[in-house]
Coordinates of C-alpha atoms and ligand atoms in Angstrom, one line a residue:
M578 CA 40.7 13.0 39.7
N579 CA 37.3 13.9 38.3
T580 CA 35.2 16.6 40.0
I581 CA 31.5 17.1 39.7
D582 CA 32.2 19.6 37.0
A583 CA 33.2 16.7 34.7
C584 CA 29.6 15.3 35.1
R585 CA 27.4 16.6 32.4
L586 CA 24.0 16.1 30.8
I587 CA 24.2 14.9 27.2
Q588 CA 21.2 15.5 24.9
L589 CA 20.7 12.5 22.7
E590 CA 19.0 12.6 19.4
K591 CA 15.4 11.7 19.4
H592 CA 14.1 10.2 16.1
A593 CA 10.4 10.9 16.3
S594 CA 8.3 9.0 13.9
G595 CA 4.9 10.6 14.4
R596 CA 2.3 8.0 15.4
R597 CA 4.9 5.3 15.6
G598 CA 6.7 6.8 18.6
S599 CA 10.3 7.7 19.1
L600 CA 13.8 6.1 19.1
T601 CA 17.0 7.2 20.7
V602 CA 20.5 5.7 19.9
V603 CA 23.6 5.8 22.1
Q604 CA 26.7 5.0 20.1
G605 CA 29.9 4.4 22.2
S606 CA 32.7 6.8 21.5
E607 CA 30.5 8.9 19.3
D608 CA 27.5 10.1 21.4
I609 CA 29.5 9.5 24.6
P610 CA 33.2 9.6 25.5
F611 CA 33.8 5.9 26.0
D612 CA 33.1 2.5 24.4
I613 CA 30.2 0.6 25.9
R614 CA 31.2 -2.7 27.6
R615 CA 28.2 -3.4 29.8
V616 CA 24.6 -2.5 30.2
Y617 CA 22.5 -2.8 33.3
Y618 CA 19.2 -1.4 34.5
I619 CA 17.5 -0.7 37.8
Y620 CA 13.7 -0.9 38.1
D621 CA 10.9 -1.8 40.5
V622 CA 12.5 0.6 43.1
P623 CA 9.9 1.2 45.8
G624 CA 9.1 4.8 46.7
G625 CA 11.6 6.2 49.2
E626 CA 14.4 3.7 48.4
S627 CA 17.7 4.8 46.9
R628 CA 20.4 3.0 44.9
G629 CA 24.0 3.5 44.2
S630 CA 25.7 5.2 47.2
H631 CA 29.2 4.4 46.0
A632 CA 32.0 5.6 43.7
H633 CA 34.1 3.9 41.1
K634 CA 37.9 4.0 40.9
T635 CA 38.0 3.7 37.1
L636 CA 34.5 3.1 35.7
D637 CA 32.8 5.7 33.5
Q638 CA 29.0 5.5 33.1
L639 CA 26.1 7.0 31.4
L640 CA 22.7 7.1 33.2
V641 CA 19.4 7.5 31.4
A642 CA 15.8 7.5 32.8
V643 CA 14.4 5.4 30.0
A644 CA 11.1 5.4 31.8
G645 CA 9.8 7.6 34.7
S646 CA 12.2 9.8 36.6
F647 CA 14.7 9.9 39.4
H648 CA 17.3 12.3 41.0
V649 CA 21.0 11.7 41.0
R650 CA 23.1 13.2 43.8
I651 CA 26.7 13.6 42.8
D652 CA 29.5 14.4 45.2
D653 CA 33.3 14.8 44.8
G654 CA 34.1 15.2 48.4
E655 CA 34.2 19.0 48.1
G656 CA 30.9 19.8 46.6
H657 CA 27.7 18.1 45.6
R658 CA 24.9 18.6 43.1
M659 CA 21.5 17.1 42.5
L660 CA 20.4 16.4 39.0
F661 CA 17.0 15.3 37.7
L662 CA 16.7 12.7 34.9
C663 CA 13.2 12.5 33.3
Q664 CA 13.7 12.1 29.6
P665 CA 14.7 9.0 27.6
N666 CA 16.8 11.2 25.3
Q667 CA 18.8 12.9 28.1
A668 CA 21.8 11.2 29.7
L669 CA 24.0 11.9 32.6
Y670 CA 27.7 11.3 31.9
L671 CA 29.1 10.1 35.2
P672 CA 32.9 9.6 35.1
A673 CA 34.9 7.7 37.7
H674 CA 35.8 9.1 41.2
I675 CA 32.3 10.6 41.9
W676 CA 30.1 9.4 44.8
H677 CA 26.6 9.1 43.5
Q678 CA 23.2 8.1 44.8
L679 CA 20.0 7.6 42.8
E680 CA 16.9 8.6 44.7
N681 CA 13.2 9.8 44.4
F682 CA 12.4 7.1 41.8
S683 CA 9.0 7.7 40.3
S684 CA 6.6 4.8 39.9
G685 CA 7.6 2.7 37.0
A686 CA 11.1 4.4 36.7
V687 CA 13.8 2.5 34.8
A688 CA 17.4 3.7 35.2
L689 CA 19.6 2.5 32.4
A690 CA 23.3 2.4 32.9
L691 CA 25.9 2.1 30.1
T692 CA 29.4 1.4 31.4
S693 CA 33.0 1.5 30.2
A694 CA 34.0 -1.9 31.7
P695 CA 32.6 -5.3 32.9
Y696 CA 31.4 -5.6 36.4
S697 CA 34.2 -5.7 39.0
E698 CA 33.5 -5.4 42.7
E699 CA 37.1 -4.2 43.2
D700 CA 36.4 -1.0 41.3
Y701 CA 33.7 0.0 43.9
I702 CA 34.2 2.3 46.9
R703 CA 31.1 1.7 49.0
D704 CA 32.2 3.5 52.2
Y705 CA 32.0 7.3 52.2
D706 CA 35.0 7.7 54.5
E707 CA 37.1 5.5 52.3
F708 CA 35.9 7.6 49.3
L709 CA 37.2 10.7 51.0
K710 CA 40.6 9.0 51.7
F711 CA 40.7 7.8 48.0
R712 CA 40.2 11.4 46.9
N713 CA 42.8 12.8 49.3
N714 CA 45.4 10.3 48.3
G715 CA 45.0 11.1 44.7
Ligands
TYD521 P1 24.5 -2.9 43.7 O1 25.9 -2.4 43.3 O2 24.3 -3.1 45.2 O3 23.5 -1.9 43.1 P2 23.4 -0.3 43.4 O4 23.6 0.3 42.1 O5 22.2 0.0 44.0 O6 24.6 0.0 44.3 O7 24.3 -4.2 42.9 C1 23.2 -5.1 43.3 C2 23.7 -6.5 43.1 O8 23.9 -6.7 41.7 C3 25.0 -6.8 43.8 O9 24.9 -8.1 44.3 C4 26.0 -6.8 42.6 C5 25.2 -7.2 41.4 N1 25.7 -6.7 40.2 C6 26.2 -7.5 39.2 O10 26.3 -8.8 39.4 N2 26.7 -7.0 38.0 C7 26.5 -5.7 37.8 O11 26.9 -5.3 36.6 C8 26.0 -4.8 38.7 C9 25.9 -3.4 38.5 C10 25.6 -5.4 39.9

């Protein structure tokens, strides 16, 4: 069972090209510890709203603030931490078993998620008490 200590910030390389701007690459199994099977992104989040509020049974993810910023609250049932994502070349590795909530979205923020598997509602735990039971049952 992963704990919040398994969640870590990954610094991605930034290829700066002077006046032409910057480019960042994420290569599955090289820059991050899984193969990328799906990409989704969250945007147009009104101020004060939050996203997420769930955990996954098996899914690993990488979260990046490709525009703007937001906070990610991570919780393993025993402890929690708040992380701030605000750079397109910084990613949060968020493995399975961690309750997470994205909040405090800045105006124009875009949260990019790269995931280890296709979408499956069965992989979600959306109730916090169920999450605690899942953690306690191993
Ligand atoms: P939801 O899981 O509620 O978003 P949040 O990250 O805030 O918890 O997803 C919103 C809707 O999008 C929901 O109807 C499920 C759907 N969805 C997909 O169809 N495929 C996906 O890959 C994802 C992440 C969500």
